[in-house]
Structures are given as structure tokens and as C-alpha cells.
Coordinates of C-alpha atoms in Angstrom, one line a residue:
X28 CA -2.3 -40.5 -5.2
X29 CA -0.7 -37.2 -5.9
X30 CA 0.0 -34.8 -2.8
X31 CA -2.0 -32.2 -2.4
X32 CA 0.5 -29.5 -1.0
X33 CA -2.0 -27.1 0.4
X34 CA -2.8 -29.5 2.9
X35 CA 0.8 -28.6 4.1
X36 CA 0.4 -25.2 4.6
X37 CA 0.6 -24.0 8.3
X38 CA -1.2 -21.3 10.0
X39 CA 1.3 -18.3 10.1
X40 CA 0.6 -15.1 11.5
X41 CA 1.5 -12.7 9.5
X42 CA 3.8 -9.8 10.7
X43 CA 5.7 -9.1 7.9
X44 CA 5.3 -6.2 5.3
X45 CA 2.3 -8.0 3.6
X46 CA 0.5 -9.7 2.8
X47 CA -1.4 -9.5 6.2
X48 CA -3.7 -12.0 8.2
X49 CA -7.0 -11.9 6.6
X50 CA -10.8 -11.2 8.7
X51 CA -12.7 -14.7 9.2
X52 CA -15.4 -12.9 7.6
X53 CA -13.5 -11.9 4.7
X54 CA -12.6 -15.3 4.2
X55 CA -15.9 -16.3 4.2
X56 CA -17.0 -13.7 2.0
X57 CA -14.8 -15.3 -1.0
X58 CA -16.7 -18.4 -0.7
X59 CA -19.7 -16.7 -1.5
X60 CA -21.8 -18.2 -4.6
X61 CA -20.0 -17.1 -7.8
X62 CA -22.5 -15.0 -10.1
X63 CA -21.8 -13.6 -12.8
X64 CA -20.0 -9.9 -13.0
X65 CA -23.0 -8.0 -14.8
X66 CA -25.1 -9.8 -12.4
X67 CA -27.6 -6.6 -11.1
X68 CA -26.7 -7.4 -7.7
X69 CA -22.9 -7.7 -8.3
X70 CA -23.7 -4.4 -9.8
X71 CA -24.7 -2.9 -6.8
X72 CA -22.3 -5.0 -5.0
X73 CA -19.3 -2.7 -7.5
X74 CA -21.3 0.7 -6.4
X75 CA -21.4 -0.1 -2.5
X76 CA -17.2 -0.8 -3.3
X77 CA -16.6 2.1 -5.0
X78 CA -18.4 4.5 -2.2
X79 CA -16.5 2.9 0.2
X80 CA -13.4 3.3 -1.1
X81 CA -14.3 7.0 -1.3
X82 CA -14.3 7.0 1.9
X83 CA -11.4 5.5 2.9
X84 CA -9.8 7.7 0.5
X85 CA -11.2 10.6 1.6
X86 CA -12.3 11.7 -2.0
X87 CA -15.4 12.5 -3.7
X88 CA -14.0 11.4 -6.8
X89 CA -16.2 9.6 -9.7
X90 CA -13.4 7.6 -11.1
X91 CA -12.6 5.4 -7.6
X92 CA -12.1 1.5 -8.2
X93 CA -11.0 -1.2 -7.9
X94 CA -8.2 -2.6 -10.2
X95 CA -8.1 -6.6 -10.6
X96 CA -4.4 -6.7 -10.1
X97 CA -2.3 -6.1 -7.4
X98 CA -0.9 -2.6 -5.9
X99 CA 1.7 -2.6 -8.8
X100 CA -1.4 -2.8 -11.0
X101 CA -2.3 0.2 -9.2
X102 CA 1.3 2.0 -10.3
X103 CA 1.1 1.2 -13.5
X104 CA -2.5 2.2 -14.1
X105 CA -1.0 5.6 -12.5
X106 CA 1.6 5.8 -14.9
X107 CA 0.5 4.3 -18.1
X108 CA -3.0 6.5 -18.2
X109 CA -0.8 10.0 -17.8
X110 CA 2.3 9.5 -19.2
X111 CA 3.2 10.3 -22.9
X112 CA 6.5 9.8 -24.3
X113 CA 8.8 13.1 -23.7
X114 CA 6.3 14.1 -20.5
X115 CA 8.6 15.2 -17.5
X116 CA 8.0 13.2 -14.3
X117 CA 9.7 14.0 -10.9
X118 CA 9.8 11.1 -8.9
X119 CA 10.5 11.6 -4.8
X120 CA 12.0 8.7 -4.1
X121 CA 13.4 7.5 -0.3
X122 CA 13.3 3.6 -0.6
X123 CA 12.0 0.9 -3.0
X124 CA 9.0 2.0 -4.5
X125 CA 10.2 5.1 -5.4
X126 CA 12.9 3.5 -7.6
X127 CA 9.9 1.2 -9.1
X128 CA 8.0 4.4 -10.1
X129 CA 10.7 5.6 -11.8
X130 CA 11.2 2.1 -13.8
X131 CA 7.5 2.0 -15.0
X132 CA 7.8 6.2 -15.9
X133 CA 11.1 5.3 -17.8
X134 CA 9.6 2.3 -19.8
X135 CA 6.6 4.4 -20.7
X136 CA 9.3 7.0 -22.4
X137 CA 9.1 9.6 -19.6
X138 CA 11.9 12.2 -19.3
X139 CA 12.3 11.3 -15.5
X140 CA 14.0 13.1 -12.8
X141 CA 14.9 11.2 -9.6
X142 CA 15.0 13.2 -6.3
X143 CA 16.6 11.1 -4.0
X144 CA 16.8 11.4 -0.2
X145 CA 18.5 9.4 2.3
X146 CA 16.2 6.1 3.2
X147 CA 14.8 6.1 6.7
X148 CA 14.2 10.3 6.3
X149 CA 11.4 11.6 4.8
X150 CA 10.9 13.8 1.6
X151 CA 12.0 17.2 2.8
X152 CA 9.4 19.8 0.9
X153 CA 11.3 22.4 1.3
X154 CA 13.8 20.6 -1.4
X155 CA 10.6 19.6 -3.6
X156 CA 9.8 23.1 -3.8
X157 CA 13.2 24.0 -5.1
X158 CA 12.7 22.0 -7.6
X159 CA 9.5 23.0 -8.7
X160 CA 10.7 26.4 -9.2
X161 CA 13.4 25.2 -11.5
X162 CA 11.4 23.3 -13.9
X163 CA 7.5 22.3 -14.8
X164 CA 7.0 18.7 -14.5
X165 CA 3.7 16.9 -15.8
X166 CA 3.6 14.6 -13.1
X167 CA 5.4 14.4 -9.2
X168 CA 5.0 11.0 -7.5
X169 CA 5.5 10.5 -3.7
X170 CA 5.0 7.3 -1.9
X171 CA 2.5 7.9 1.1
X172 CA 3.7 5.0 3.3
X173 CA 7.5 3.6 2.3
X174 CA 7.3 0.0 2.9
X175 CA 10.7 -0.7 2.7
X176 CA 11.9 1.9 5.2
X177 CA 8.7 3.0 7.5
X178 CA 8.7 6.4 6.9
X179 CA 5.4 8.5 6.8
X180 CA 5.9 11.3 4.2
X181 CA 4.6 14.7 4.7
X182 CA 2.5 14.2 1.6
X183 CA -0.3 16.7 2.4
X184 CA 2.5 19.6 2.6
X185 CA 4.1 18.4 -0.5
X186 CA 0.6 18.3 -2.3
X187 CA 0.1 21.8 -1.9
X188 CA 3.5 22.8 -3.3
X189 CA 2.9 21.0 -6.8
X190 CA -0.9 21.3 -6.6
X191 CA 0.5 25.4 -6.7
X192 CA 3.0 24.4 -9.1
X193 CA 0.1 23.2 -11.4
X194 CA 1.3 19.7 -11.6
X195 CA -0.4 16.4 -11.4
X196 CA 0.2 15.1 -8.0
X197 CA 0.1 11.0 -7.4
X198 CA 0.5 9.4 -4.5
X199 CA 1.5 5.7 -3.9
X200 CA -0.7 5.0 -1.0
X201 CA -0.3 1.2 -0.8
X202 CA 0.5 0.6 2.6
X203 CA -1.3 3.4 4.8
X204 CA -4.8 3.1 3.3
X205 CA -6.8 1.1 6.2
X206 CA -3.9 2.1 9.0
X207 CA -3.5 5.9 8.9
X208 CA -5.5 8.5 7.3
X209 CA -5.8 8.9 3.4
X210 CA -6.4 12.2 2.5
X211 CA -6.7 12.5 -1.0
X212 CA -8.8 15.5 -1.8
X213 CA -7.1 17.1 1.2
X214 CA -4.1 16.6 0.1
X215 CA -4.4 17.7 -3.6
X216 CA -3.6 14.7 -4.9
X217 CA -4.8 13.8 -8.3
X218 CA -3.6 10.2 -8.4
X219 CA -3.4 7.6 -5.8
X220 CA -3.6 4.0 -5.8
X221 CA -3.4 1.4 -3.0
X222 CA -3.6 -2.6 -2.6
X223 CA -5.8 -5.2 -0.3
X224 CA -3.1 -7.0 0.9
X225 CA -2.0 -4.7 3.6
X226 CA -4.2 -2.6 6.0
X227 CA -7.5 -4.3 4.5
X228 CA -7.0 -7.1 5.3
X229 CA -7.9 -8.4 2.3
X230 CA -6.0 -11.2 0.1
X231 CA -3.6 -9.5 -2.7
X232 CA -5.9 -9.3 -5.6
X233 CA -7.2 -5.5 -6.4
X234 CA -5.9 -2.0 -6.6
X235 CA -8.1 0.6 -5.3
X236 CA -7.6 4.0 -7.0
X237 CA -8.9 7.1 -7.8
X238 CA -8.3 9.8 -10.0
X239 CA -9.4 13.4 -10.0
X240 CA -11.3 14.9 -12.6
X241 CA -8.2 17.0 -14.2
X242 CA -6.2 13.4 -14.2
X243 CA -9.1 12.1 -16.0
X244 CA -9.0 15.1 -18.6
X245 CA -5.5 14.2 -19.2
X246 CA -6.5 10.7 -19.7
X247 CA -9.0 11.2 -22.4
X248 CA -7.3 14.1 -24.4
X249 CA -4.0 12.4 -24.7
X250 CA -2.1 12.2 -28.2
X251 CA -2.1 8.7 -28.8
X252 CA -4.1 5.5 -27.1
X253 CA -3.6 4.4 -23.7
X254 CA -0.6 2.1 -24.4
X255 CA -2.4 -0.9 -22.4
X256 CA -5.4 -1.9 -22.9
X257 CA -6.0 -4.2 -19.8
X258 CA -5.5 -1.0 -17.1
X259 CA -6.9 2.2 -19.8
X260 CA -9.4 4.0 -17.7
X261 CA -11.2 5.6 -20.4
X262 CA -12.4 1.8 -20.8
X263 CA -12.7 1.0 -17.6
X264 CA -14.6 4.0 -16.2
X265 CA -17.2 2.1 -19.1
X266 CA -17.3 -0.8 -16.6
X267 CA -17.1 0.6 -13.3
X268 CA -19.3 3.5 -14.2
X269 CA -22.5 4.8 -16.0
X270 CA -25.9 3.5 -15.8
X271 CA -25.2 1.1 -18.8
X272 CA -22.1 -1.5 -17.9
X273 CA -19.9 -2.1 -21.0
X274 CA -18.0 -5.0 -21.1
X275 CA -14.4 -5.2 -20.6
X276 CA -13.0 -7.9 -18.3
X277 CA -14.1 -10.3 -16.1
X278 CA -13.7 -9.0 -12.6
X279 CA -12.4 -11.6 -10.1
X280 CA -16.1 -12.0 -8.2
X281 CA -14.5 -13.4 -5.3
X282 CA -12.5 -11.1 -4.8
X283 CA -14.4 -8.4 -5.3
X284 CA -16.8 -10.0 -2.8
X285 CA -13.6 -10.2 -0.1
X286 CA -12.8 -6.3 -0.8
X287 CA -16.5 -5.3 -0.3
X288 CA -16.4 -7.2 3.1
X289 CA -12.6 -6.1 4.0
X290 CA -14.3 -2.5 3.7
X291 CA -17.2 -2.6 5.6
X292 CA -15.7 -4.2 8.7
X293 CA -13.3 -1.2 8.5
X294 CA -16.5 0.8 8.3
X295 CA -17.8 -0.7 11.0
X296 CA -15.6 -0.2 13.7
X297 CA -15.3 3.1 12.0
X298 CA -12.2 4.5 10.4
X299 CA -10.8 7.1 13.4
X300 CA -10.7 3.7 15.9
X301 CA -8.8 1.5 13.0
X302 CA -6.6 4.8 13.4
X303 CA -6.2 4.8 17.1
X304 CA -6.1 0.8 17.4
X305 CA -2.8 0.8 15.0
X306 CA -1.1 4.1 16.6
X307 CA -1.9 1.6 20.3
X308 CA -0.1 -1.3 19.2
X309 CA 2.3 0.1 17.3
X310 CA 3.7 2.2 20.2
X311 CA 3.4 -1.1 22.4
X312 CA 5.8 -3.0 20.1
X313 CA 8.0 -0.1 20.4
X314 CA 7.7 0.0 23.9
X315 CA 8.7 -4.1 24.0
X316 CA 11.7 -3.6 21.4
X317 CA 13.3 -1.2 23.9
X318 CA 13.4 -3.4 26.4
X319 CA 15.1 -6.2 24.5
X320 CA 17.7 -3.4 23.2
X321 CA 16.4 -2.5 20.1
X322 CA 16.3 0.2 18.2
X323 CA 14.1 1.8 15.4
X324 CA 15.6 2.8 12.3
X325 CA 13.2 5.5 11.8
X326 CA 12.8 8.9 14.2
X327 CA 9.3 8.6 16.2
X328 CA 8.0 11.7 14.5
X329 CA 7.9 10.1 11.2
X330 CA 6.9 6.5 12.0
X331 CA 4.7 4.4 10.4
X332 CA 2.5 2.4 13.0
X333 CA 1.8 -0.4 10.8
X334 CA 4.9 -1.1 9.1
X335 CA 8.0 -0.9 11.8
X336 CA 11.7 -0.8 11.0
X337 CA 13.7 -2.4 13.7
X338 CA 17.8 -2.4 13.5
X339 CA 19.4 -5.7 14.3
X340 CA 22.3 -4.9 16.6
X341 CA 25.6 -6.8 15.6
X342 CA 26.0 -10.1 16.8
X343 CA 22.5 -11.1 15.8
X344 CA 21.8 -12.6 12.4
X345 CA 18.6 -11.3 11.6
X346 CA 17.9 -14.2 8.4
X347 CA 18.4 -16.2 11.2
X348 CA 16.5 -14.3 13.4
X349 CA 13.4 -14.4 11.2
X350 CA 13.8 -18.2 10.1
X351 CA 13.3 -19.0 13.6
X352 CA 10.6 -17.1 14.1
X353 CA 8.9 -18.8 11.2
X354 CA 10.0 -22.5 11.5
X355 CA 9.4 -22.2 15.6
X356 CA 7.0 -19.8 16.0
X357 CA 5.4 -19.5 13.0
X358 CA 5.4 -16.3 12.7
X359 CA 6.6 -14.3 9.9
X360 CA 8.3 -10.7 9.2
X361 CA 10.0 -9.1 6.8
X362 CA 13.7 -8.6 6.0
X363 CA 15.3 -5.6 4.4
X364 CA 15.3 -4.4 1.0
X365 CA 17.7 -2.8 -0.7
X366 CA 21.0 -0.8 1.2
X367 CA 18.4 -1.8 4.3
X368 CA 20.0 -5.7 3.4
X369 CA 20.4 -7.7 6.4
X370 CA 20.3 -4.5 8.5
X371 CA 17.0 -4.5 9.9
X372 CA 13.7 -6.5 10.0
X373 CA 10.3 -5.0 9.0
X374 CA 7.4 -5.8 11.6
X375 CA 3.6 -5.3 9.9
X376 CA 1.2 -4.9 12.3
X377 CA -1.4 -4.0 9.5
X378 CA -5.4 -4.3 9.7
X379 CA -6.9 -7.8 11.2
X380 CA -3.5 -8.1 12.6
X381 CA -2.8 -5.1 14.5
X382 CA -3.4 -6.8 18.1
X383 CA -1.9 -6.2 21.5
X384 CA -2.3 -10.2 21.6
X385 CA -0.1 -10.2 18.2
X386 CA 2.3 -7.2 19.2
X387 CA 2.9 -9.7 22.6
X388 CA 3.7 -13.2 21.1
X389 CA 6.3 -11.5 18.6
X390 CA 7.9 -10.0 21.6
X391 CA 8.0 -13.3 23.8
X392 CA 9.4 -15.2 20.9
X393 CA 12.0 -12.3 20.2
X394 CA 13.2 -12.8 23.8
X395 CA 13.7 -16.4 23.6
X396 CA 15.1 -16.6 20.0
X397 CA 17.4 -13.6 20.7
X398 CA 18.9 -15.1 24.5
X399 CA 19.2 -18.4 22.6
X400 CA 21.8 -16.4 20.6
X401 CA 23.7 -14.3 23.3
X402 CA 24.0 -18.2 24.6
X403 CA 25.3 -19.8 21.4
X404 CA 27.5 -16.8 20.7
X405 CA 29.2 -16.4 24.7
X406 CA 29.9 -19.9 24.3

């Protein structure tokens, strides 16, 4: 008989940049009976998703869903609603996603400006409002949460400069939304977009985004159609909204059934202790680097505490480093990306799997794994 090679797969706790661990009750959410997706109760099953997500994004905004794709679904929807050929986009960009924001802009024929500041700093306002005093750009994009560095950008200051500059403002919120607070009416922002697989908890699967209302005008008055028809909003808001569902797609049921579960344990132990619980274990994993001699790559002050840049010292190979912690431990992390290379590891401690009992077996391993080496490499 054929092997079945998901009876192979190990239970692995999940530290890296995502996807993260998932809730037992999210898990048994997706094996929830199927029905069908303009089922009434599925219905109301979309309506209790969609005020939740307002919450979590702090936004009264209609036009908050969920995408069926993953967070780059969530970029592109961003990108391909607003953007008409010859529009100006300024893109703030300080690691990996930046870049990817300015691929999708580019392919959409966007005149694109690239701001770039050195990775592991922040976006520096000051410069972004030089900028917007030299030229009007339709669109300025900032990633909230850089997942390939760990900064924390100052998003809410930057908001107010373009929201002044009369700009549409989207923010790429994927990995803080669930793990630090999402701001988005706050903040002015007038696009953002997030995914499941990180600080929900959730499996990777949907997109959650909003849009304001003056995004949305943009969206329906533009020149020429929505150039894919899978992620145009003016169709989708048919779906998602109004008191008479229009067919579009077929929503992935069980994963809309996961989301709507991911959201309301959030909701349940209430959104300012999901806060305080990743800011506690975050600074205990700090606390337990230190003491095995590592350092952070990014200053305390702009730290994310659920995705954690550690720099590997020399003398430790950190693919080697992670493989062990895998095939041993089983435990995963994350490398790093870019000019970040073989530099440092990422540690995730994101949702479900923000633990002190998590933050403490990644240490003990560390220790091991990294005396093993001092060992192998004094001998």
C-alpha cells in the first residue's frame, strides 16, 4: 500500500516567523460540519468575523474581511484595487516586505519610489515628511511589523504626516495583528491587511483587511476595471456585504470556521492581556538570550515582542544551530532573510505560542546545542 506521508509528520513547536502553533479549539473548529457558504448561519458566521476583525483592527470600517488567500493576498488586494498605471507610490521600505510591495506596485504599472532605510532601524518620519513635501504620491505603504528584521515602525506618527499630506496611507500589518495593538482608524490608515498564520493563531489561509471609505471611493471610480478579478473589492464587498449575498467565490468554510474561532479566543481573554502576555514573554526570552551571550539585532525601544532578531556570534553556525533545534528538539525558528543571511535567527513567539513554558524549552535547548559547539569547536 502506498505511504501515507502525513502519518510522518512530527509535532513541532513552532517558534519561527510563522506559521505559528495553532489553538486546540481552532483545530477543532476546522473539523466542523461543512455547509454550504450562503448557508444563513454561515452568514452570520461571516458578520460575527467581520465585527471581530474590526475590533482587532481597531476600525469601524464597513469594508473589513477576510480574503481567502494568504497575507500576500492581502498585499496584492492592497495594491491591485488602488493602483492605476502612472499612479505614484512611495514605498517605506526597511526589510523584505517592503521590497515585495514595491514588486506588486511595479507590476501593476506604478511609478514607484523606494525609500530605503538601513534594516534593523525603523522608518525615521522625519525623512517621510521630507519627502512628502517634495512630491504628492497617491499611495505610501509602510509595513507595521517587519518580519524579517523585528522592528516596530512608528506607523501612527507616519500616518498623520501623509494622512496631512492627503495621501492614501496602507499599512502592511501582517505580523502585529493579534500581538500588539492595531490602530487603524487611529492611525489614519486607509489600507491595511494582515494574515492568520501569525498572531491568530490560525492556519495560513485568509487575509483580513479593511479599507476606509476614501480607499473604497478610489476603488469604485477608477479609470479602468480592477485588473483581477479574484481580489476586486467592488465584487467582493457584494459577497461580504449587503443584506442580499451575491455570488462570487466559494469561501474556504473551514477556514473561515478556524478564523472565527482564532478570533473569539483572542476576544476572550481580551485583547490588552494578549498585549501584556506577548510584551511578558518576549522580555523573558530576552532576559535568557543575555545570559547565553546573545545579542538582539534590534534596539529595545523598537522591538517587536513576537517576532525577535537574535545575532549569532561568530563561531556558531546558526543553519546548524536551527537544524538541531528541529531534528533534536523539534523545535523550529527562523533564519535570516536577505543581507540578514546567516547572520541571525528569528524567534516567533506569536499567539497560542507565546508561553513562558515555550520561551523556557527554546532556551534549555539553546544551552545545550550551543555548549555542544564551544566543545566541538575548542577541540
Amino acid at each position: 500500500m502506498k505511504k501515507n506521508y502525513l502519518d510522518d509528520i512530527q509535532d513541532t513547536l513552532l517558534l519561527g516567523a510563522g506559521p505559528s502553533g495553532v489553538a486546540p479549539s481552532t483545530y477543532r473548529a476546522i473539523s466542523t460540519n461543512i455547509i454550504g457558504h450562503l448557508d444563513p448561519y454561515f452568514i452570520e458566521i461571516m458578520e460575527q468575523i467581520k465585527s471581530g476583525l474590526r475590533e482587532l483592527m481597531g476600525t469601524q470600517n464597513e469594508v473589513t474581511v477576510p480574503l481567502s488567500g494568504t497575507g500576500s493576498s492581502g498585499m496584492e488586494a492592497a495594491f491591485v484595487n488602488t493602483v492605476e498605471r502612472g499612479d505614484k507610490v512611495l514605498i517605506l521600505e526597511n526589510g523584505v516586505f517592503g521590497n515585495r510591495m514595491e514588486d506588486v506596485a511595479s507590476r501593476l504599472g506604478a511609478v514607484v519610489t523606494k525609500e530605503e532605510f538601513e534594516w534593523g532601524t525603523p522608518v525615521r518620519p522625519e525623512r517621510v515628511r521630507e519627502l512628502l513635501a517634495q512630491d504628492h504620491y497617491k499611495i505610501v505603504a509602510i509595513v507595521h511589523a517587519e518580519t524579517s528584521t523585528g522592528v516596530r515602525n512608528p506607523v501612527e506618527e507616519i500616518g498623520q504626516i501623509v494622512h496631512d499630506a492627503g495621501s492614501l496611507y496602507l499599512v502592511d500589518a501582517v505580523t502585529s495583528l493579534g500581538g500588539i495593538p492595531v490602530e487603524v482608524d487611529k492611525w489614519h490608515a486607509d489600507i491595511c491587511y494582515s494574515g492568520t498564520q501569525k498572531c491568530l493563531s490560525c492556519p495560513p489561509g485568509a487575509a483580513p483587511i479593511t479599507f476606509s471609505p476614501a480607499a473604497m471611493e478610489v476603488v469604485a471610480n477608477r479609470s479602468c476595471k480592477v485588473p483581477n478579478w479574484y481580489l476586486d473589492m467592488n465584487m467582493l464587498t457584494k459577497y461580504w456585504g449587503g443584506s442580499k449575498r451575491v455570488y462570487h467565490h466559494t469561501a474556504p468554510i473551514s477556514m473561515m470556521f478556524a478564523l472565527y474561532q482564532a478570533i473569539y479566543n483572542i476576544q476572550a481573554e481580551g485583547l490588552e492581556n494578549v498585549y501584556a502576555r506577548h510584551m511578558r514573554v518576549h522580555k523573558r526570552l530576552v532576559a535568557g538570550l543575555e545570559k547565553l551571550g546573545l545579542k538582539m539585532l534590534v534596539e529595545p525601544q523598537y522591538r517587536l515582542p513576537e517576532l525577535n532578531t537574535v545575532l549569532i556570534p561568530e563561531g556558531i553556525d546558526e543553519a546548524k544551530l536551527r537544524a538541531q533545534l528541529l531534528d533534536k528538539y523539534h523545535i523550529e525558528v527562523s533564519g535570516g532573510l536577505g543581507a540578514l543571511a546567516g547572520k541571525v535567527i528569528r524567534i516567533g513567539l506569536m499567539g497560542y505560542n507565546a508561553t513562558d513554558e515555550n520561551v523556557d524549552r527554546l532556551l534549555a535547548a539553546m544551552k545545550e546545542i550551543m555548549a555542544d559547539m564551544a566543545a566541538s569547536s575548542a577541540a
